[in-house]
Amino acid sequence: MAAPAVLRLFAALGAPEIDVRFVGGCVRNAVIGAAVCEIDVATPDPPEKVVERLGAAGLKAVPTGLDHGTVTGIVDGTPFEVTTLRRDTACDGRYADVEFTADWQEDSRRRDFTMNAMSLRPDGTLFDYHGGIEDAKAGRIRFVGDPTDRIREDYLRILRLFRFFAWYGRASLDESTLAACRGGVSGLRSLSAERVQQEIAKLLDASQPAPAIMLMEACGVLQAVLPEATNPSALEVLVGLESEAPSFPPDWVRRLAVLIPSDSAGDVAQRLKLSNAARARLGLLTATEPVISRDSSETELWRLFYKLGAERVVDRTLLAWARSSSGQRVLDG
């Protein structure tokens, strides 16, 4: 909050005379004591005024989404997303028509989860209209308002729910929320492959993604977005095994590979529109040759280390053991 670039941004936007606040993830993470990676702010000024103010202060303004009130301000090389307060006037499950407003409470009602609906002034005044502080500290992922209504507004919120549960959830999701997810499964078909892929990747990057994946399966959500995922229990084993190989940090493509049969990698890559790099890596991870199993000898593994490289052998060994029924330790020392 005291970083020079942040202070310069708020001054350019007219604070404190204009009620500019921090919003979203940076506020949530500050409340729970987690690292803050990106800083987003909101203002009652319309986007054209935001562009004008930034320009007058000598800052670059990128009109990243003027129709939805979003401008990216560049301060000392750092991008900050600046969004005008708004309210939804119509939603079709994918897109929303918005009107700008100066009402902070009205803006908070359109945000997805209570822990994401808080706002914070530069002087440290924290605004919480929906119980977000308690929910964030308890690890409770709860929609702002009725879960069914919020999901019908944007079906991507189903995937975001499980992604946030994987990252921040410690309390169980309540039954009304899970019921709303089950009821909204058909709406997932309206989402673009890119949006689905992004959510799956972010979920699988969490330190403990398996409970969220298993909940998705129980609700029918996993079958809707990743029908090839026939072995979700193997993910939990893989996450445990990854801790045995600290030199090879977890990655979402490896975790995706353990969820699916080897012969489905091409279909998954095509449907989710994976990048060329992710597609190639998934192919290597799910290739049928060379065969590595929990019964492979040390001599065989060393031979493959020299032939294929350490990363590929460790990846394939982790996957082989995770898919086995025992889930014993894969590496010893």
mmCIF file of C-alpha atoms in Angstrom:
data_model
loop_
_atom_site.group_PDB
_atom_site.id
_atom_site.type_symbol
_atom_site.label_atom_id
_atom_site.label_comp_id
_atom_site.label_asym_id
_atom_site.label_seq_id
_atom_site.Cartn_x
_atom_site.Cartn_y
_atom_site.Cartn_z
ATOM 1 C CA MET A 1 0.000 0.000 0.000
ATOM 2 C CA ALA A 2 2.959 2.289 0.574
ATOM 3 C CA ALA A 3 4.863 1.371 -2.585
ATOM 4 C CA PRO A 4 5.821 4.476 -4.609
ATOM 5 C CA ALA A 5 4.061 3.205 -7.754
ATOM 6 C CA VAL A 6 0.855 2.562 -5.778
ATOM 7 C CA LEU A 7 0.931 5.999 -4.153
ATOM 8 C CA ARG A 8 1.518 7.582 -7.533
ATOM 9 C CA LEU A 9 -1.432 5.686 -9.037
ATOM 10 C CA PHE A 10 -3.848 6.745 -6.307
ATOM 11 C CA ALA A 11 -2.705 10.356 -6.535
ATOM 12 C CA ALA A 12 -3.224 10.294 -10.293
ATOM 13 C CA LEU A 13 -6.757 8.926 -9.831
ATOM 14 C CA GLY A 14 -7.643 11.799 -7.523
ATOM 15 C CA ALA A 15 -7.457 10.153 -4.105
ATOM 16 C CA PRO A 16 -8.324 10.966 -1.410
ATOM 17 C CA GLU A 17 -10.844 13.454 -2.833
ATOM 18 C CA ILE A 18 -12.082 10.669 -5.132
ATOM 19 C CA ASP A 19 -12.989 7.486 -3.227
ATOM 20 C CA VAL A 20 -10.528 5.150 -4.942
ATOM 21 C CA ARG A 21 -10.036 1.761 -3.255
ATOM 22 C CA PHE A 22 -8.107 -1.475 -3.528
ATOM 23 C CA VAL A 23 -10.404 -4.346 -4.560
ATOM 24 C CA GLY A 24 -10.395 -8.056 -5.226
ATOM 25 C CA GLY A 25 -7.563 -10.454 -4.596
ATOM 26 C CA CYS A 26 -5.099 -8.003 -3.090
ATOM 27 C CA VAL A 27 -7.585 -7.158 -0.323
ATOM 28 C CA ARG A 28 -8.491 -10.816 0.234
ATOM 29 C CA ASN A 29 -4.843 -11.849 0.470
ATOM 30 C CA ALA A 30 -4.014 -8.974 2.805
ATOM 31 C CA VAL A 31 -6.824 -10.079 5.138
ATOM 32 C CA ILE A 32 -5.565 -13.676 5.304
ATOM 33 C CA GLY A 33 -1.876 -12.783 5.317
ATOM 34 C CA ALA A 34 -1.074 -14.247 1.907
ATOM 35 C CA ALA A 35 1.296 -12.757 -0.636
ATOM 36 C CA VAL A 36 -0.146 -10.043 -2.884
ATOM 37 C CA CYS A 37 0.847 -10.497 -6.517
ATOM 38 C CA GLU A 38 -1.448 -8.148 -8.431
ATOM 39 C CA ILE A 39 -3.086 -4.926 -7.309
ATOM 40 C CA ASP A 40 -6.499 -3.976 -8.684
ATOM 41 C CA VAL A 41 -8.327 -0.783 -7.818
ATOM 42 C CA ALA A 42 -11.791 0.616 -8.426
ATOM 43 C CA THR A 43 -13.094 4.143 -8.721
ATOM 44 C CA PRO A 44 -16.452 5.890 -9.133
ATOM 45 C CA ASP A 45 -15.031 7.836 -12.068
ATOM 46 C CA PRO A 46 -16.143 6.654 -15.540
ATOM 47 C CA PRO A 47 -13.405 5.043 -17.661
ATOM 48 C CA GLU A 48 -12.980 8.065 -19.917
ATOM 49 C CA LYS A 49 -12.218 10.159 -16.855
ATOM 50 C CA VAL A 50 -9.757 7.522 -15.627
ATOM 51 C CA VAL A 51 -7.899 7.717 -18.949
ATOM 52 C CA GLU A 52 -7.899 11.499 -18.705
ATOM 53 C CA ARG A 53 -6.574 11.512 -15.136
ATOM 54 C CA LEU A 54 -3.814 9.007 -15.858
ATOM 55 C CA GLY A 55 -2.717 10.926 -18.931
ATOM 56 C CA ALA A 56 -2.662 14.221 -17.042
ATOM 57 C CA ALA A 57 -0.355 12.602 -14.481
ATOM 58 C CA GLY A 58 2.015 11.454 -17.215
ATOM 59 C CA LEU A 59 1.017 7.796 -16.922
ATOM 60 C CA LYS A 60 0.194 5.426 -19.747
ATOM 61 C CA ALA A 61 -3.447 4.311 -19.921
ATOM 62 C CA VAL A 62 -4.373 1.172 -21.895
ATOM 63 C CA PRO A 63 -8.117 0.892 -22.692
ATOM 64 C CA THR A 64 -8.301 -2.837 -22.015
ATOM 65 C CA GLY A 65 -12.090 -2.959 -21.614
ATOM 66 C CA LEU A 66 -13.744 0.433 -21.791
ATOM 67 C CA ASP A 67 -17.225 -1.005 -22.369
ATOM 68 C CA HIS A 68 -16.945 -2.802 -19.040
ATOM 69 C CA GLY A 69 -15.131 0.049 -17.333
ATOM 70 C CA THR A 70 -11.610 -1.356 -17.258
ATOM 71 C CA VAL A 71 -8.445 0.627 -17.917
ATOM 72 C CA THR A 72 -4.909 -0.595 -17.295
ATOM 73 C CA GLY A 73 -2.652 2.063 -15.836
ATOM 74 C CA ILE A 74 1.110 1.609 -16.240
ATOM 75 C CA VAL A 75 3.148 3.108 -13.402
ATOM 76 C CA ASP A 76 6.928 2.707 -13.439
ATOM 77 C CA GLY A 77 6.507 -0.324 -15.669
ATOM 78 C CA THR A 78 3.940 -2.003 -13.408
ATOM 79 C CA PRO A 79 0.387 -2.583 -14.709
ATOM 80 C CA PHE A 80 -2.598 -1.850 -12.472
ATOM 81 C CA GLU A 81 -6.173 -2.706 -13.470
ATOM 82 C CA VAL A 82 -8.477 0.214 -12.734
ATOM 83 C CA THR A 83 -12.205 -0.540 -12.959
ATOM 84 C CA THR A 84 -15.151 1.819 -12.696
ATOM 85 C CA LEU A 85 -17.834 0.818 -10.201
ATOM 86 C CA ARG A 86 -20.656 -0.904 -12.044
ATOM 87 C CA ARG A 87 -23.805 -2.931 -11.825
ATOM 88 C CA ASP A 88 -25.115 -5.653 -14.123
ATOM 89 C CA THR A 89 -28.232 -4.816 -16.107
ATOM 90 C CA ALA A 90 -28.504 -8.121 -18.015
ATOM 91 C CA CYS A 91 -26.698 -11.470 -17.934
ATOM 92 C CA ASP A 92 -26.966 -14.504 -20.217
ATOM 93 C CA GLY A 93 -24.665 -16.933 -18.417
ATOM 94 C CA ARG A 94 -21.561 -15.798 -20.301
ATOM 95 C CA TYR A 95 -21.657 -12.039 -20.758
ATOM 96 C CA ALA A 96 -23.086 -9.160 -18.764
ATOM 97 C CA ASP A 97 -24.352 -5.753 -19.804
ATOM 98 C CA VAL A 98 -23.249 -3.169 -17.256
ATOM 99 C CA GLU A 99 -23.989 0.361 -16.199
ATOM 100 C CA PHE A 100 -21.535 2.479 -14.282
ATOM 101 C CA THR A 101 -22.382 3.613 -10.787
ATOM 102 C CA ALA A 102 -20.872 5.546 -7.893
ATOM 103 C CA ASP A 103 -22.352 3.168 -5.307
ATOM 104 C CA TRP A 104 -19.741 0.908 -3.725
ATOM 105 C CA GLN A 105 -22.305 -1.432 -2.176
ATOM 106 C CA GLU A 106 -24.025 -1.891 -5.527
ATOM 107 C CA ASP A 107 -20.697 -2.745 -7.133
ATOM 108 C CA SER A 108 -19.922 -5.263 -4.370
ATOM 109 C CA ARG A 109 -23.159 -7.144 -5.051
ATOM 110 C CA ARG A 110 -21.983 -8.121 -8.547
ATOM 111 C CA ARG A 111 -18.780 -9.756 -7.299
ATOM 112 C CA ASP A 112 -18.685 -13.525 -7.059
ATOM 113 C CA PHE A 113 -17.557 -14.522 -3.552
ATOM 114 C CA THR A 114 -17.765 -12.684 -0.258
ATOM 115 C CA MET A 115 -13.996 -12.841 0.198
ATOM 116 C CA ASN A 116 -13.590 -11.046 -3.146
ATOM 117 C CA ALA A 117 -16.163 -8.335 -2.419
ATOM 118 C CA MET A 118 -14.190 -6.362 0.141
ATOM 119 C CA SER A 119 -12.591 -3.000 -0.628
ATOM 120 C CA LEU A 120 -9.867 -1.016 1.085
ATOM 121 C CA ARG A 121 -9.002 2.652 1.124
ATOM 122 C CA PRO A 122 -5.341 3.706 1.056
ATOM 123 C CA ASP A 123 -5.719 4.954 4.646
ATOM 124 C CA GLY A 124 -6.455 1.379 5.776
ATOM 125 C CA THR A 125 -10.246 1.626 6.084
ATOM 126 C CA LEU A 126 -11.660 -1.775 5.161
ATOM 127 C CA PHE A 127 -15.190 -2.117 3.780
ATOM 128 C CA ASP A 128 -16.945 -5.478 4.041
ATOM 129 C CA TYR A 129 -20.614 -5.528 3.032
ATOM 130 C CA HIS A 130 -21.109 -9.318 2.893
ATOM 131 C CA GLY A 131 -19.151 -10.952 5.715
ATOM 132 C CA GLY A 132 -16.044 -11.465 3.615
ATOM 133 C CA ILE A 133 -13.577 -10.962 6.460
ATOM 134 C CA GLU A 134 -14.949 -13.853 8.497
ATOM 135 C CA ASP A 135 -15.306 -16.053 5.419
ATOM 136 C CA ALA A 136 -11.751 -15.351 4.241
ATOM 137 C CA LYS A 137 -10.237 -16.109 7.637
ATOM 138 C CA ALA A 138 -12.331 -19.285 7.978
ATOM 139 C CA GLY A 139 -11.519 -20.469 4.443
ATOM 140 C CA ARG A 140 -15.216 -20.414 3.586
ATOM 141 C CA ILE A 141 -15.982 -19.953 -0.127
ATOM 142 C CA ARG A 142 -19.431 -18.385 -0.243
ATOM 143 C CA PHE A 143 -21.277 -16.626 -3.036
ATOM 144 C CA VAL A 144 -22.474 -13.066 -2.636
ATOM 145 C CA GLY A 145 -26.240 -13.585 -2.621
ATOM 146 C CA ASP A 146 -28.101 -16.658 -3.850
ATOM 147 C CA PRO A 147 -25.760 -19.277 -5.421
ATOM 148 C CA THR A 148 -28.255 -20.320 -8.091
ATOM 149 C CA ASP A 149 -28.802 -16.734 -9.226
ATOM 150 C CA ARG A 150 -25.088 -15.954 -9.307
ATOM 151 C CA ILE A 151 -24.316 -19.077 -11.336
ATOM 152 C CA ARG A 152 -27.083 -18.333 -13.855
ATOM 153 C CA GLU A 153 -25.508 -14.911 -14.374
ATOM 154 C CA ASP A 154 -22.165 -16.473 -15.325
ATOM 155 C CA TYR A 155 -21.632 -20.241 -15.473
ATOM 156 C CA LEU A 156 -17.882 -19.757 -15.227
ATOM 157 C CA ARG A 157 -18.505 -19.121 -11.536
ATOM 158 C CA ILE A 158 -18.978 -22.867 -11.062
ATOM 159 C CA LEU A 159 -15.379 -23.483 -12.083
ATOM 160 C CA ARG A 160 -14.170 -20.451 -10.166
ATOM 161 C CA LEU A 161 -15.878 -21.821 -7.048
ATOM 162 C CA PHE A 162 -13.885 -25.044 -7.156
ATOM 163 C CA ARG A 163 -10.697 -23.212 -8.081
ATOM 164 C CA PHE A 164 -11.064 -20.906 -5.078
ATOM 165 C CA PHE A 165 -11.937 -23.879 -2.901
ATOM 166 C CA ALA A 166 -8.691 -25.547 -3.991
ATOM 167 C CA TRP A 167 -6.655 -22.458 -3.152
ATOM 168 C CA TYR A 168 -8.410 -21.000 -0.119
ATOM 169 C CA GLY A 169 -11.021 -23.478 1.104
ATOM 170 C CA ARG A 170 -10.770 -24.945 4.573
ATOM 171 C CA ALA A 171 -14.476 -25.076 5.445
ATOM 172 C CA SER A 172 -16.779 -27.410 3.516
ATOM 173 C CA LEU A 173 -18.884 -25.987 0.711
ATOM 174 C CA ASP A 174 -22.494 -25.770 1.876
ATOM 175 C CA GLU A 175 -25.150 -27.969 0.307
ATOM 176 C CA SER A 176 -27.074 -25.103 -1.298
ATOM 177 C CA THR A 177 -23.912 -24.105 -3.164
ATOM 178 C CA LEU A 178 -23.226 -27.658 -4.329
ATOM 179 C CA ALA A 179 -26.873 -28.047 -5.378
ATOM 180 C CA ALA A 180 -26.611 -24.858 -7.432
ATOM 181 C CA CYS A 181 -23.527 -26.272 -9.153
ATOM 182 C CA ARG A 182 -25.315 -29.504 -9.966
ATOM 183 C CA GLY A 183 -28.230 -27.527 -11.348
ATOM 184 C CA GLY A 184 -25.971 -25.373 -13.509
ATOM 185 C CA VAL A 185 -23.883 -28.117 -15.112
ATOM 186 C CA SER A 186 -25.603 -27.816 -18.485
ATOM 187 C CA GLY A 187 -24.619 -24.155 -18.645
ATOM 188 C CA LEU A 188 -20.939 -25.088 -18.691
ATOM 189 C CA ARG A 189 -21.359 -26.002 -22.361
ATOM 190 C CA SER A 190 -21.705 -22.306 -23.165
ATOM 191 C CA LEU A 191 -18.198 -21.500 -21.929
ATOM 192 C CA SER A 192 -15.275 -21.112 -24.306
ATOM 193 C CA ALA A 193 -12.518 -23.719 -24.249
ATOM 194 C CA GLU A 194 -9.988 -21.062 -23.299
ATOM 195 C CA ARG A 195 -11.908 -20.051 -20.179
ATOM 196 C CA VAL A 196 -12.372 -23.663 -19.101
ATOM 197 C CA GLN A 197 -8.703 -24.431 -19.682
ATOM 198 C CA GLN A 198 -7.593 -21.419 -17.664
ATOM 199 C CA GLU A 199 -9.724 -22.419 -14.691
ATOM 200 C CA ILE A 200 -8.595 -26.058 -14.786
ATOM 201 C CA ALA A 201 -4.951 -25.007 -14.987
ATOM 202 C CA LYS A 202 -5.261 -22.586 -12.068
ATOM 203 C CA LEU A 203 -7.113 -25.179 -9.976
ATOM 204 C CA LEU A 204 -4.498 -27.856 -10.638
ATOM 205 C CA ASP A 205 -1.737 -25.419 -9.663
ATOM 206 C CA ALA A 206 -3.084 -25.270 -6.098
ATOM 207 C CA SER A 207 -1.056 -27.037 -3.430
ATOM 208 C CA GLN A 208 -3.885 -29.508 -2.699
ATOM 209 C CA PRO A 209 -6.210 -29.697 -5.735
ATOM 210 C CA ALA A 210 -7.534 -33.237 -5.202
ATOM 211 C CA PRO A 211 -10.421 -32.430 -2.791
ATOM 212 C CA ALA A 212 -11.787 -29.844 -5.243
ATOM 213 C CA ILE A 213 -11.500 -32.257 -8.169
ATOM 214 C CA MET A 214 -13.336 -34.955 -6.222
ATOM 215 C CA LEU A 215 -16.110 -32.514 -5.316
ATOM 216 C CA MET A 216 -16.372 -31.557 -8.979
ATOM 217 C CA GLU A 217 -16.801 -35.226 -9.843
ATOM 218 C CA ALA A 218 -19.494 -35.671 -7.184
ATOM 219 C CA CYS A 219 -21.439 -32.720 -8.623
ATOM 220 C CA GLY A 220 -21.124 -33.796 -12.241
ATOM 221 C CA VAL A 221 -18.975 -30.759 -13.028
ATOM 222 C CA LEU A 222 -15.801 -32.706 -13.788
ATOM 223 C CA GLN A 223 -17.646 -34.937 -16.243
ATOM 224 C CA ALA A 224 -18.953 -31.852 -18.048
ATOM 225 C CA VAL A 225 -15.598 -30.097 -18.527
ATOM 226 C CA LEU A 226 -13.159 -33.014 -18.463
ATOM 227 C CA PRO A 227 -15.042 -36.235 -19.214
ATOM 228 C CA GLU A 228 -11.764 -38.097 -19.770
ATOM 229 C CA ALA A 229 -10.870 -37.706 -16.073
ATOM 230 C CA THR A 230 -11.525 -41.280 -15.020
ATOM 231 C CA ASN A 231 -8.975 -41.474 -12.205
ATOM 232 C CA PRO A 232 -9.359 -38.471 -9.861
ATOM 233 C CA SER A 233 -8.111 -40.437 -6.856
ATOM 234 C CA ALA A 234 -4.713 -40.765 -8.562
ATOM 235 C CA LEU A 235 -4.299 -37.002 -8.319
ATOM 236 C CA GLU A 236 -4.252 -37.160 -4.530
ATOM 237 C CA VAL A 237 -1.551 -39.832 -4.667
ATOM 238 C CA LEU A 238 0.486 -37.799 -7.172
ATOM 239 C CA VAL A 239 0.378 -34.680 -4.991
ATOM 240 C CA GLY A 240 1.754 -36.717 -2.104
ATOM 241 C CA LEU A 241 4.474 -38.237 -4.268
ATOM 242 C CA GLU A 242 5.524 -34.848 -5.639
ATOM 243 C CA SER A 243 6.746 -33.913 -2.178
ATOM 244 C CA GLU A 244 9.324 -36.716 -2.556
ATOM 245 C CA ALA A 245 10.898 -34.946 -5.532
ATOM 246 C CA PRO A 246 11.378 -31.323 -4.392
ATOM 247 C CA SER A 247 13.773 -30.574 -7.260
ATOM 248 C CA PHE A 248 10.877 -31.082 -9.682
ATOM 249 C CA PRO A 249 8.090 -28.755 -8.548
ATOM 250 C CA PRO A 250 4.437 -29.638 -9.227
ATOM 251 C CA ASP A 251 2.886 -28.405 -12.444
ATOM 252 C CA TRP A 252 -0.655 -28.479 -13.721
ATOM 253 C CA VAL A 253 0.077 -30.374 -16.944
ATOM 254 C CA ARG A 254 1.552 -33.307 -15.031
ATOM 255 C CA ARG A 255 -1.474 -33.283 -12.745
ATOM 256 C CA LEU A 256 -3.793 -33.182 -15.757
ATOM 257 C CA ALA A 257 -1.942 -36.161 -17.213
ATOM 258 C CA VAL A 258 -2.576 -38.321 -14.147
ATOM 259 C CA LEU A 259 -6.319 -37.696 -14.380
ATOM 260 C CA ILE A 260 -6.769 -39.009 -17.919
ATOM 261 C CA PRO A 261 -6.040 -42.217 -19.873
ATOM 262 C CA SER A 262 -2.983 -42.059 -22.112
ATOM 263 C CA ASP A 263 -4.991 -42.469 -25.311
ATOM 264 C CA SER A 264 -7.168 -39.427 -24.557
ATOM 265 C CA ALA A 265 -4.386 -36.825 -24.392
ATOM 266 C CA GLY A 266 -4.918 -35.665 -27.971
ATOM 267 C CA ASP A 267 -8.653 -35.192 -27.498
ATOM 268 C CA VAL A 268 -8.120 -33.274 -24.243
ATOM 269 C CA ALA A 269 -5.483 -31.028 -25.787
ATOM 270 C CA GLN A 270 -7.703 -30.244 -28.758
ATOM 271 C CA ARG A 271 -10.899 -29.604 -26.810
ATOM 272 C CA LEU A 272 -9.195 -27.395 -24.203
ATOM 273 C CA LYS A 273 -7.130 -25.665 -26.912
ATOM 274 C CA LEU A 274 -3.894 -26.157 -25.026
ATOM 275 C CA SER A 275 -0.875 -24.146 -26.078
ATOM 276 C CA ASN A 276 1.680 -25.902 -28.258
ATOM 277 C CA ALA A 277 4.020 -26.243 -25.273
ATOM 278 C CA ALA A 278 1.336 -27.706 -22.991
ATOM 279 C CA ARG A 279 0.106 -30.011 -25.766
ATOM 280 C CA ALA A 280 3.627 -31.338 -26.368
ATOM 281 C CA ARG A 281 4.284 -31.840 -22.662
ATOM 282 C CA LEU A 282 0.976 -33.668 -22.160
ATOM 283 C CA GLY A 283 1.885 -35.913 -25.077
ATOM 284 C CA LEU A 284 5.261 -36.784 -23.571
ATOM 285 C CA LEU A 285 3.717 -37.465 -20.181
ATOM 286 C CA THR A 286 1.083 -39.814 -21.566
ATOM 287 C CA ALA A 287 3.199 -41.589 -24.204
ATOM 288 C CA THR A 288 3.093 -45.371 -24.035
ATOM 289 C CA GLU A 289 6.846 -45.649 -24.613
ATOM 290 C CA PRO A 290 9.161 -45.987 -22.839
ATOM 291 C CA VAL A 291 7.352 -48.107 -20.277
ATOM 292 C CA ILE A 292 8.019 -47.031 -16.701
ATOM 293 C CA SER A 293 6.224 -48.807 -13.898
ATOM 294 C CA ARG A 294 6.510 -49.206 -10.148
ATOM 295 C CA ASP A 295 8.377 -52.445 -10.915
ATOM 296 C CA SER A 296 11.063 -50.803 -13.074
ATOM 297 C CA SER A 297 14.511 -51.608 -11.738
ATOM 298 C CA GLU A 298 17.052 -49.048 -10.642
ATOM 299 C CA THR A 299 19.253 -50.033 -13.582
ATOM 300 C CA GLU A 300 16.410 -49.446 -16.035
ATOM 301 C CA LEU A 301 15.659 -46.051 -14.526
ATOM 302 C CA TRP A 302 19.306 -44.935 -14.690
ATOM 303 C CA ARG A 303 19.486 -46.014 -18.335
ATOM 304 C CA LEU A 304 16.400 -43.928 -19.086
ATOM 305 C CA PHE A 305 17.853 -40.977 -17.140
ATOM 306 C CA TYR A 306 20.768 -40.857 -19.572
ATOM 307 C CA LYS A 307 18.560 -41.419 -22.623
ATOM 308 C CA LEU A 308 15.596 -39.154 -21.873
ATOM 309 C CA GLY A 309 16.776 -36.727 -19.219
ATOM 310 C CA ALA A 310 15.968 -36.455 -15.530
ATOM 311 C CA GLU A 311 12.816 -34.330 -15.830
ATOM 312 C CA ARG A 312 11.008 -36.670 -18.204
ATOM 313 C CA VAL A 313 11.951 -39.781 -16.232
ATOM 314 C CA VAL A 314 10.868 -38.271 -12.913
ATOM 315 C CA ASP A 315 7.589 -37.115 -14.483
ATOM 316 C CA ARG A 316 6.836 -40.544 -15.926
ATOM 317 C CA THR A 317 7.893 -42.328 -12.728
ATOM 318 C CA LEU A 318 5.677 -40.126 -10.575
ATOM 319 C CA LEU A 319 2.742 -40.776 -12.891
ATOM 320 C CA ALA A 320 3.342 -44.521 -12.957
ATOM 321 C CA TRP A 321 3.386 -44.746 -9.189
ATOM 322 C CA ALA A 322 0.403 -42.448 -8.767
ATOM 323 C CA ARG A 323 -1.633 -44.643 -11.096
ATOM 324 C CA SER A 324 -0.634 -47.781 -9.213
ATOM 325 C CA SER A 325 -2.880 -49.075 -6.459
ATOM 326 C CA SER A 326 -0.352 -48.711 -3.652
ATOM 327 C CA GLY A 327 0.727 -45.094 -3.737
ATOM 328 C CA GLN A 328 3.957 -46.052 -1.928
ATOM 329 C CA ARG A 329 6.932 -43.756 -1.830
ATOM 330 C CA VAL A 330 8.380 -43.400 -5.305
ATOM 331 C CA LEU A 331 11.821 -42.132 -4.382
ATOM 332 C CA ASP A 332 14.017 -43.079 -1.475
ATOM 333 C CA GLY A 333 16.567 -40.441 -0.692
#
